[in-house]
Short mmCIF file of C-alpha atoms and ligand atoms in Angstrom, two decimals:
data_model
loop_
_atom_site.label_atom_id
_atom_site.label_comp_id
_atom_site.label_asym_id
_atom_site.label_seq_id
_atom_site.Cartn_x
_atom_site.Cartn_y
_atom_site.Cartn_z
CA UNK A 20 16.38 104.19 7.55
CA UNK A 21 15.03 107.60 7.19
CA UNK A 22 17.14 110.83 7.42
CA UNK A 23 15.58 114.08 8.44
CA UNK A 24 17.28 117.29 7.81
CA UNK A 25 16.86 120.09 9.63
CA UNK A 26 15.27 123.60 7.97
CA UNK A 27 18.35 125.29 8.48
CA UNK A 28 20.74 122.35 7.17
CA UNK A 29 22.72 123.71 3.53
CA UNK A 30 23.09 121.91 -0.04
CA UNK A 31 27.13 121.30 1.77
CA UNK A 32 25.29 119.58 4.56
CA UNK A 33 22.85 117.60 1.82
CA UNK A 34 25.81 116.61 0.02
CA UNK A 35 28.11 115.56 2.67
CA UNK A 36 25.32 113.20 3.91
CA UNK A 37 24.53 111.55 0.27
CA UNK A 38 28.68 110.97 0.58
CA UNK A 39 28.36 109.79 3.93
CA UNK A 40 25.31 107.06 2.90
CA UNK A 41 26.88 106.09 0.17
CA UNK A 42 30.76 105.56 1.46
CA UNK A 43 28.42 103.23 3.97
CA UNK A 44 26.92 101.38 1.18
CA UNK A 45 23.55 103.05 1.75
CA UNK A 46 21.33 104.01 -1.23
CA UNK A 47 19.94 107.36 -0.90
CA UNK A 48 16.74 108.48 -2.12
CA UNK A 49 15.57 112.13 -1.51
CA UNK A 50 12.05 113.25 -1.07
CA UNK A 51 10.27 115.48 -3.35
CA UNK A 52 10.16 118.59 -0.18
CA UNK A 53 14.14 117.91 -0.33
CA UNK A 54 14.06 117.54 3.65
CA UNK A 55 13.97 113.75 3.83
CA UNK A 56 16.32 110.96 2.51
CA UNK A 57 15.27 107.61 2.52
CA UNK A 58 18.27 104.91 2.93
CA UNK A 59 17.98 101.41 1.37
CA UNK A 60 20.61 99.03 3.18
CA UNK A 61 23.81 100.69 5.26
CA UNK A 62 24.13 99.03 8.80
CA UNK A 63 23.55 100.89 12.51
CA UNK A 64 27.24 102.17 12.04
CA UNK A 65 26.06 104.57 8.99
CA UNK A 66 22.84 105.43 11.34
CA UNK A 67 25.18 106.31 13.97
CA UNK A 68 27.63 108.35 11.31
CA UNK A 69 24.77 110.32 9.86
CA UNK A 70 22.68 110.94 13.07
CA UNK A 71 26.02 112.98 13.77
CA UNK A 72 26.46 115.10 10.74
CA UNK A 73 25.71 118.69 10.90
CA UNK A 74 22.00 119.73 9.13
CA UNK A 75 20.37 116.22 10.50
CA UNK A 76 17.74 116.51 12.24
CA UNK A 77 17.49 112.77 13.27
CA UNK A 78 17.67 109.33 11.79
CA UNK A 79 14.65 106.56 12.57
CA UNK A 80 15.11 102.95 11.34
CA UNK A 81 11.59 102.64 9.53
CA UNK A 82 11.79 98.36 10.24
CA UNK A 83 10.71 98.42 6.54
CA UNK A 84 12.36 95.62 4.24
CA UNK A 85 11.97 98.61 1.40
CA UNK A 86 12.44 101.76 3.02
CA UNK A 87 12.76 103.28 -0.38
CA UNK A 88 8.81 102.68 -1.70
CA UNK A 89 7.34 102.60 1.74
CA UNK A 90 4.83 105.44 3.02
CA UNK A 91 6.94 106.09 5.85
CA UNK A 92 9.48 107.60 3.68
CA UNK A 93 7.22 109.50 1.54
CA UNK A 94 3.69 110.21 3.41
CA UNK A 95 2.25 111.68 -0.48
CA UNK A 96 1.74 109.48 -3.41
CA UNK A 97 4.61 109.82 -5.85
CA UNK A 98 3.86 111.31 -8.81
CA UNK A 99 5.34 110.01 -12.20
CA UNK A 100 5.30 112.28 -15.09
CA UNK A 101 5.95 111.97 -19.01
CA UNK A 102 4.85 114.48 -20.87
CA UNK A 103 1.73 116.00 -20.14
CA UNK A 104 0.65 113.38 -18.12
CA UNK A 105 0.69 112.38 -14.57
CA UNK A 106 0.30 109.27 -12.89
CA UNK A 107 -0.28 109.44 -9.41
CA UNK A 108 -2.28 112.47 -9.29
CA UNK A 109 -6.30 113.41 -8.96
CA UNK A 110 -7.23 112.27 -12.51
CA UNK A 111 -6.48 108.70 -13.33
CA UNK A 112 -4.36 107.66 -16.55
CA UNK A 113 -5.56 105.21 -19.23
CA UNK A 114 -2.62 103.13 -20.81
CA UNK A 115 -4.45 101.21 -23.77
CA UNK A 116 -3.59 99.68 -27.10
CA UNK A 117 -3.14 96.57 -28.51
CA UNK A 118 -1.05 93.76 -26.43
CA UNK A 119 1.90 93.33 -29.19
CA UNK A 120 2.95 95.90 -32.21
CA UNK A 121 1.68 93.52 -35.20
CA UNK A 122 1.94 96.24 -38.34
CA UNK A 123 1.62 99.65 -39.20
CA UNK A 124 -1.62 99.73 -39.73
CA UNK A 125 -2.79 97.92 -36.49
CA UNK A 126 -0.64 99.55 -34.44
CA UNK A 127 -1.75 103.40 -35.95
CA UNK A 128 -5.58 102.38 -36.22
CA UNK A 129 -5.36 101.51 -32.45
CA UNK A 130 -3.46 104.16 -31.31
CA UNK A 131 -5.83 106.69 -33.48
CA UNK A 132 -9.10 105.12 -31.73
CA UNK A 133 -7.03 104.48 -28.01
CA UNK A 134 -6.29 108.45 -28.10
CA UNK A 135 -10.11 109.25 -29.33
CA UNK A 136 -11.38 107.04 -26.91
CA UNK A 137 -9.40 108.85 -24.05
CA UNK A 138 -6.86 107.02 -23.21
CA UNK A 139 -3.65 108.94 -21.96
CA UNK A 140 -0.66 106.49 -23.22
CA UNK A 141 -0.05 104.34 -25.61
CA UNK A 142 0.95 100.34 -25.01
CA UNK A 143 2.01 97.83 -27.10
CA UNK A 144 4.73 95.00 -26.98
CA UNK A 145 7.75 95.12 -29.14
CA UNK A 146 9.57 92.32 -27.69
CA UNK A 147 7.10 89.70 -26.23
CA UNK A 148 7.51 87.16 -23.06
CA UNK A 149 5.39 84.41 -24.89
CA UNK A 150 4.66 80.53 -23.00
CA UNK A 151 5.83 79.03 -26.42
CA UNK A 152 8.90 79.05 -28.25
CA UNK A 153 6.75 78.82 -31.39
CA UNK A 154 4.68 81.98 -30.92
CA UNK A 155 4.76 85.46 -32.16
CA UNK A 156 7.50 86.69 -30.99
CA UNK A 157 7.04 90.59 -31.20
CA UNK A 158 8.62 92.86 -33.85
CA UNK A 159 11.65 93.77 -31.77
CA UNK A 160 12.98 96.88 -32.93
CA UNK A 161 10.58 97.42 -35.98
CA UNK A 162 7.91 97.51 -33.32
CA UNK A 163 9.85 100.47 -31.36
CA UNK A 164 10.11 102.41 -34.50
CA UNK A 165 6.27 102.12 -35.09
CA UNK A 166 5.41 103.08 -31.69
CA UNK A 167 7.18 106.00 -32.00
CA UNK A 168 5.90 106.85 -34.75
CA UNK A 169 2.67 106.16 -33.22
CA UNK A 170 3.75 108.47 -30.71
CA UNK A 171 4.58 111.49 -33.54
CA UNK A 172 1.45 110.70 -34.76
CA UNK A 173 -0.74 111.15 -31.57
CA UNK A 174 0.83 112.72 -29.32
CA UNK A 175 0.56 109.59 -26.69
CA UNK A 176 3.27 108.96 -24.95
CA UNK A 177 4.38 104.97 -24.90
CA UNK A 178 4.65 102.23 -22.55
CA UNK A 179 6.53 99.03 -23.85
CA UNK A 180 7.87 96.02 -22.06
CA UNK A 181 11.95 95.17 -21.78
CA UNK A 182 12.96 91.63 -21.05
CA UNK A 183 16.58 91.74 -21.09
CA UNK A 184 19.04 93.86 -19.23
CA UNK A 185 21.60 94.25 -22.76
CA UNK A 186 18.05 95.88 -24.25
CA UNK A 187 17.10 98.62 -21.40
CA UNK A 188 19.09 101.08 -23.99
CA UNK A 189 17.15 100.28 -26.91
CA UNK A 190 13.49 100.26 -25.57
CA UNK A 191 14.48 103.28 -23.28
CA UNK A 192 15.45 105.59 -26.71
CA UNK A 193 12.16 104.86 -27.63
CA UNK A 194 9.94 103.91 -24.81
CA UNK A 195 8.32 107.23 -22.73
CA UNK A 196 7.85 104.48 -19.44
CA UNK A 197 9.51 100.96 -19.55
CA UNK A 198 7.12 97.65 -18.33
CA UNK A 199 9.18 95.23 -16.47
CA UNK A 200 6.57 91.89 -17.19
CA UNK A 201 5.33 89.83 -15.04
CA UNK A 202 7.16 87.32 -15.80
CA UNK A 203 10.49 89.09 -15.19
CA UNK A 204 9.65 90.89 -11.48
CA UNK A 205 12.32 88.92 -10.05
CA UNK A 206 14.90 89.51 -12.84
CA UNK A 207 17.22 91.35 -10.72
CA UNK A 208 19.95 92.16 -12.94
CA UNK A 209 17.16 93.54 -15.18
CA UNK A 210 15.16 95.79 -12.59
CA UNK A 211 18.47 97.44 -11.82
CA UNK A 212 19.50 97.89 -15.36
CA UNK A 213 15.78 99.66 -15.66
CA UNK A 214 16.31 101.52 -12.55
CA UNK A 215 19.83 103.02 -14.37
CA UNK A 216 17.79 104.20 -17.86
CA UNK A 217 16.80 107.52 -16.62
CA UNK A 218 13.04 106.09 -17.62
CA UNK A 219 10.01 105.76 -15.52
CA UNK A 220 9.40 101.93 -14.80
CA UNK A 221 6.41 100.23 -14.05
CA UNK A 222 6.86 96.75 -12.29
CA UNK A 223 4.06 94.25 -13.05
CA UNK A 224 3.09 91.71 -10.25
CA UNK A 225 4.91 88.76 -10.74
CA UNK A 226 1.91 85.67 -11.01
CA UNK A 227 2.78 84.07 -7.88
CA UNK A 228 4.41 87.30 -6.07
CA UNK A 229 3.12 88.18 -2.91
CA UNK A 230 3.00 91.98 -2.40
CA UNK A 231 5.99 92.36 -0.19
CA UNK A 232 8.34 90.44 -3.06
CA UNK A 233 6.67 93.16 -5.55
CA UNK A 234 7.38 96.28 -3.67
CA UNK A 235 10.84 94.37 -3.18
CA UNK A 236 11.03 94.21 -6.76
CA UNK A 237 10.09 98.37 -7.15
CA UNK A 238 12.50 98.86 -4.99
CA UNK A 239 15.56 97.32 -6.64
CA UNK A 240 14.35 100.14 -9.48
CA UNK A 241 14.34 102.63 -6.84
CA UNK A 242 17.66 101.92 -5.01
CA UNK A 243 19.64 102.89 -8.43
CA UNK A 244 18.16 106.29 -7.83
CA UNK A 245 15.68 106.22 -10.36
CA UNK A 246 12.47 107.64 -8.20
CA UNK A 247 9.76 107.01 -10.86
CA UNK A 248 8.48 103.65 -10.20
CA UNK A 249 4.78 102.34 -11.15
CA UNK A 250 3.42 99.19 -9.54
CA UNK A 251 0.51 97.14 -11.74
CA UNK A 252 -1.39 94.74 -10.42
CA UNK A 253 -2.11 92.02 -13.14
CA UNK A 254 -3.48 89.33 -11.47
CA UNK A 255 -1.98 86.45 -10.11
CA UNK A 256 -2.01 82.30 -10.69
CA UNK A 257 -5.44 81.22 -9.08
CA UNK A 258 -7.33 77.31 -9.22
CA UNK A 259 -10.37 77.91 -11.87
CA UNK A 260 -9.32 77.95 -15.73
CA UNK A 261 -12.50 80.34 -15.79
CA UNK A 262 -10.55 83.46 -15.61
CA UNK A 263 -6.90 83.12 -16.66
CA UNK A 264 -5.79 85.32 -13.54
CA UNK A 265 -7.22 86.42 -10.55
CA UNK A 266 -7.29 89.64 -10.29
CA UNK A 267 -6.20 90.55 -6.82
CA UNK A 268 -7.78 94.13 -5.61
CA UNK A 269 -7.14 93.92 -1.91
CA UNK A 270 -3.20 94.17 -3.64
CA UNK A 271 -4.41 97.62 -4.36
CA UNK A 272 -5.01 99.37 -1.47
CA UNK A 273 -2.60 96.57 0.41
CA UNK A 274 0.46 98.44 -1.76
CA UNK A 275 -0.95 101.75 -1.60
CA UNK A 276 -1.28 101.86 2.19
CA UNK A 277 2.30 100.10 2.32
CA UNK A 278 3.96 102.45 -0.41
CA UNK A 279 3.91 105.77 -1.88
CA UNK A 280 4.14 104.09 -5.61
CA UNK A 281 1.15 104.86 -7.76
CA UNK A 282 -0.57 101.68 -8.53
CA UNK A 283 -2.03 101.09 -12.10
CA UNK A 284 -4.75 97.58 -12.39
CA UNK A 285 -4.34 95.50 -15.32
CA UNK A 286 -7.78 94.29 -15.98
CA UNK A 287 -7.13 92.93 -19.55
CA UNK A 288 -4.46 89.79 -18.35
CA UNK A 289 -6.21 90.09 -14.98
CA UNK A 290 -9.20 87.92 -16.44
CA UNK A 291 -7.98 87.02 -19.93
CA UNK A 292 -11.55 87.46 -21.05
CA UNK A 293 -12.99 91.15 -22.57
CA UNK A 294 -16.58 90.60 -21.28
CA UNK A 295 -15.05 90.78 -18.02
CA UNK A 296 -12.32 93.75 -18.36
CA UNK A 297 -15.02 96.68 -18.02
CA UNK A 298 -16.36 95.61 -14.64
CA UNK A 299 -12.85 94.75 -13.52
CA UNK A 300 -11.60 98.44 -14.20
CA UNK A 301 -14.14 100.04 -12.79
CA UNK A 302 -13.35 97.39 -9.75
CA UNK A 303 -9.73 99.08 -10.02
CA UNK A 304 -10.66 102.27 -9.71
CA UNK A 305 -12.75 101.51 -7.27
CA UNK A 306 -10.11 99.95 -4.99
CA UNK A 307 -8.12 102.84 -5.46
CA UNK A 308 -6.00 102.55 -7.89
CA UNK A 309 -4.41 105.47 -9.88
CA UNK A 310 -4.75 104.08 -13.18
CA UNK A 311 -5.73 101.43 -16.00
CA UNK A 312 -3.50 99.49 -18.44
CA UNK A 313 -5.88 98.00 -20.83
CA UNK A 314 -5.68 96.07 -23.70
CA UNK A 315 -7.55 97.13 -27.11
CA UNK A 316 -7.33 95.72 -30.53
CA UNK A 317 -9.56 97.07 -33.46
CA UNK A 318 -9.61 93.50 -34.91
CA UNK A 319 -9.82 91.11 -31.36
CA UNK A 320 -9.99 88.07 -33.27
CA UNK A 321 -7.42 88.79 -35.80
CA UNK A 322 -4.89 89.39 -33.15
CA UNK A 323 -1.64 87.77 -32.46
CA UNK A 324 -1.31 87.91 -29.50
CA UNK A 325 -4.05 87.93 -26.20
CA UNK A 326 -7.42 88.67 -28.44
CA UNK A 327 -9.32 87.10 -26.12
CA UNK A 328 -9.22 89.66 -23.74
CA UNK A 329 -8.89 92.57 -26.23
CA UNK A 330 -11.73 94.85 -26.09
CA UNK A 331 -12.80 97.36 -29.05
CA UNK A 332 -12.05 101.04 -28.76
CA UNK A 333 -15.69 101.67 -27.76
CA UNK A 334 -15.68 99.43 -25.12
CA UNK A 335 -12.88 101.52 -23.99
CA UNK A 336 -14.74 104.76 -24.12
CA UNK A 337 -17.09 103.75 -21.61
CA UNK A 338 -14.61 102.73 -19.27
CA UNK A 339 -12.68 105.78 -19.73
CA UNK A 340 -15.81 108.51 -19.47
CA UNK A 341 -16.79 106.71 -16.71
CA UNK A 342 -13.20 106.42 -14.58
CA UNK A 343 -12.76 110.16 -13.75
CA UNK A 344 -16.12 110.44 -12.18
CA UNK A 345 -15.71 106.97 -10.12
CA UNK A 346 -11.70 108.33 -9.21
CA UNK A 347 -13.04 111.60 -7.77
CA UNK A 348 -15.95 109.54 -5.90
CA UNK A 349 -13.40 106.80 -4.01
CA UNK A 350 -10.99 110.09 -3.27
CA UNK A 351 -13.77 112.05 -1.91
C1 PEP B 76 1.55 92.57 -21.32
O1 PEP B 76 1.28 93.61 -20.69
O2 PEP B 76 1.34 92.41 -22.52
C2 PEP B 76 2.10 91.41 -20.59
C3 PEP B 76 2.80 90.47 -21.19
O3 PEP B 76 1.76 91.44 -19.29
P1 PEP B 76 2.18 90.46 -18.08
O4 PEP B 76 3.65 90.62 -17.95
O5 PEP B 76 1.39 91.01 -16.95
O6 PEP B 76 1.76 89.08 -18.48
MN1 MN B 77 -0.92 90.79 -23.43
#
């Protein structure tokens, strides 16, 4: 449900609401102009309580299954911010680097030529989701320590992935934005444990997620009262081994029109294959979405992990000087 307060309603009337919603149950959520709260769960009891309180306005059930990320709660995209940068806004953000932290010298060679080539934030797995038991596992918390120094070094902020709920701590001392895998959309325990880190989180589409179990999955990060939440569309399981996803774009303006959550395309795991990852972020863009998360390796084939759809740093520059020009074209 949605609360409106009225312009003349006082922080005592604000707070004796959020007591209200959450003696109910609720989860509260307040909107950046202050004058809205968004409730996740709470029955037509707590409707009835609040829609009595003095400084509301009135309270509208939105019918939404996730009140909390939906547009009718917030009309404006949201607008996530570390450091300098901000996703959500006119200019779109480039998250690139290599898919796992393999050494020093990878990890600061791509992170020198990511930031040159103009991306915005830095990526790189520290602890890896991998199909096999047997494969590179990631450097666990050696790889943090590099990617902040990476961070020091550049001045990128960093974007890493957390599996497991005991490890939200750990990533989140070092991570600038925490990536919730594909893999692990539906790990619930996790998601909330994310959404309590005081982090931004960006929720990757799970392979065989529709939309509605993704923005779901946002806003399990959102109902902890953590209100910076990224979606990513990363493809999802299709028929033809040609492509190893299928990137789906009609997710992109699908989630945008549905939620206020910027919306970042993966074009890198969304094909598995780097002749296709230009055309495929420009596609992104195209569809509207806020940002790219791209994988770049200087080495492709020497990589551990995903070379095959690791692109060079120069490939990455003409996506990039291309992607504020096509951003400012679809918003126009
Ligand atoms: C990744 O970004 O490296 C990754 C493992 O992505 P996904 O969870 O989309 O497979
Ligand atoms: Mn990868």
């Amino acid at each position: 449900m949605i609360v409106q307060m009225n312009s003349e309603a006082t922080e005592a009337d604000l707070a004796r609401v959020l007591a209200v919603i959450a003696a109910g149950g609720g989860r509260a959520q307040i909107a950046p102009d202050g004058g809205v709260i968004g409730v996740g769960g709470g029955n037509g009891a707590l409707a009835a309580a609040l829609g009595a309180l003095p400084g509301v306005a009135g309270v509208s059930q939105t019918g939404s299954k996730y009140p909390l990320s939906s547009r009718a709660f917030q009309a404006e995209t949201s607008l996530v911010q570390v450091g300098e940068v901000v996703i959500g806004g006119p200019a779109p953000v480039i998250m690139a680097g290599p898919c796992t932290v393999e050494s020093e010298a990878q990890l600061l060679e791509t992170a020198h030529a990511v930031r040159a080539a103009g991306a915005h934030l830095l990526r790189g797995g520290a602890f890896k989701p991998r199909t096999s038991p047997y494969a590179f596992q990631g450097l666990g918390e050696a790889g943090l320590r590099l990617l902040a120094r990476a961070r020091a070094e550049t001045g990128l902020p960093v974007i890493t992935e957390v599996m497991e709920p005991g490890l939200v701590g750990l990533v989140a001392e070092y991570a600038d934005i925490l990536q919730i895998g594909s893999r692990n959309m539906q790990n619930y325990p996790l998601l909330r444990a994310a959404g309590r880190s005081g982090r931004p989180v960006m929720v990757k589409r799970g392979l065989a997620a529709t939309v509605e179990e993704w923005l779901l999955a946002a806003e399990y990060v959102l109902a902890e009262g953590n209100p910076q939440v990224i979606l990513c569309e990363r493809g999802i399981r299709g028929f033809d081994p040609a492509v190893r996803h299928t990137l789906d774009l009609a997710a992109v303006p699908l989630a945008k029109s549905l939620s206020h959550l910027p919306v970042i395309v993966d074009p890198s795991h969304g094909t598995g294959r780097r002749g296709l990852v230009r055309a495929m972020a420009l596609a992104g863009l195209a569809a509207g979405a806020d940002g790219l998360l791209i994988e770049v390796h200087v080495a492709p084939e020497a990589a551990l992990c995903d070379g095959d759809q690791s692109i060079l740093p120069a490939e990455l520059r003409e996506i990039t000087s291309r992607a504020a020009a096509l951003r400012a074209l679809v918003a126009a």
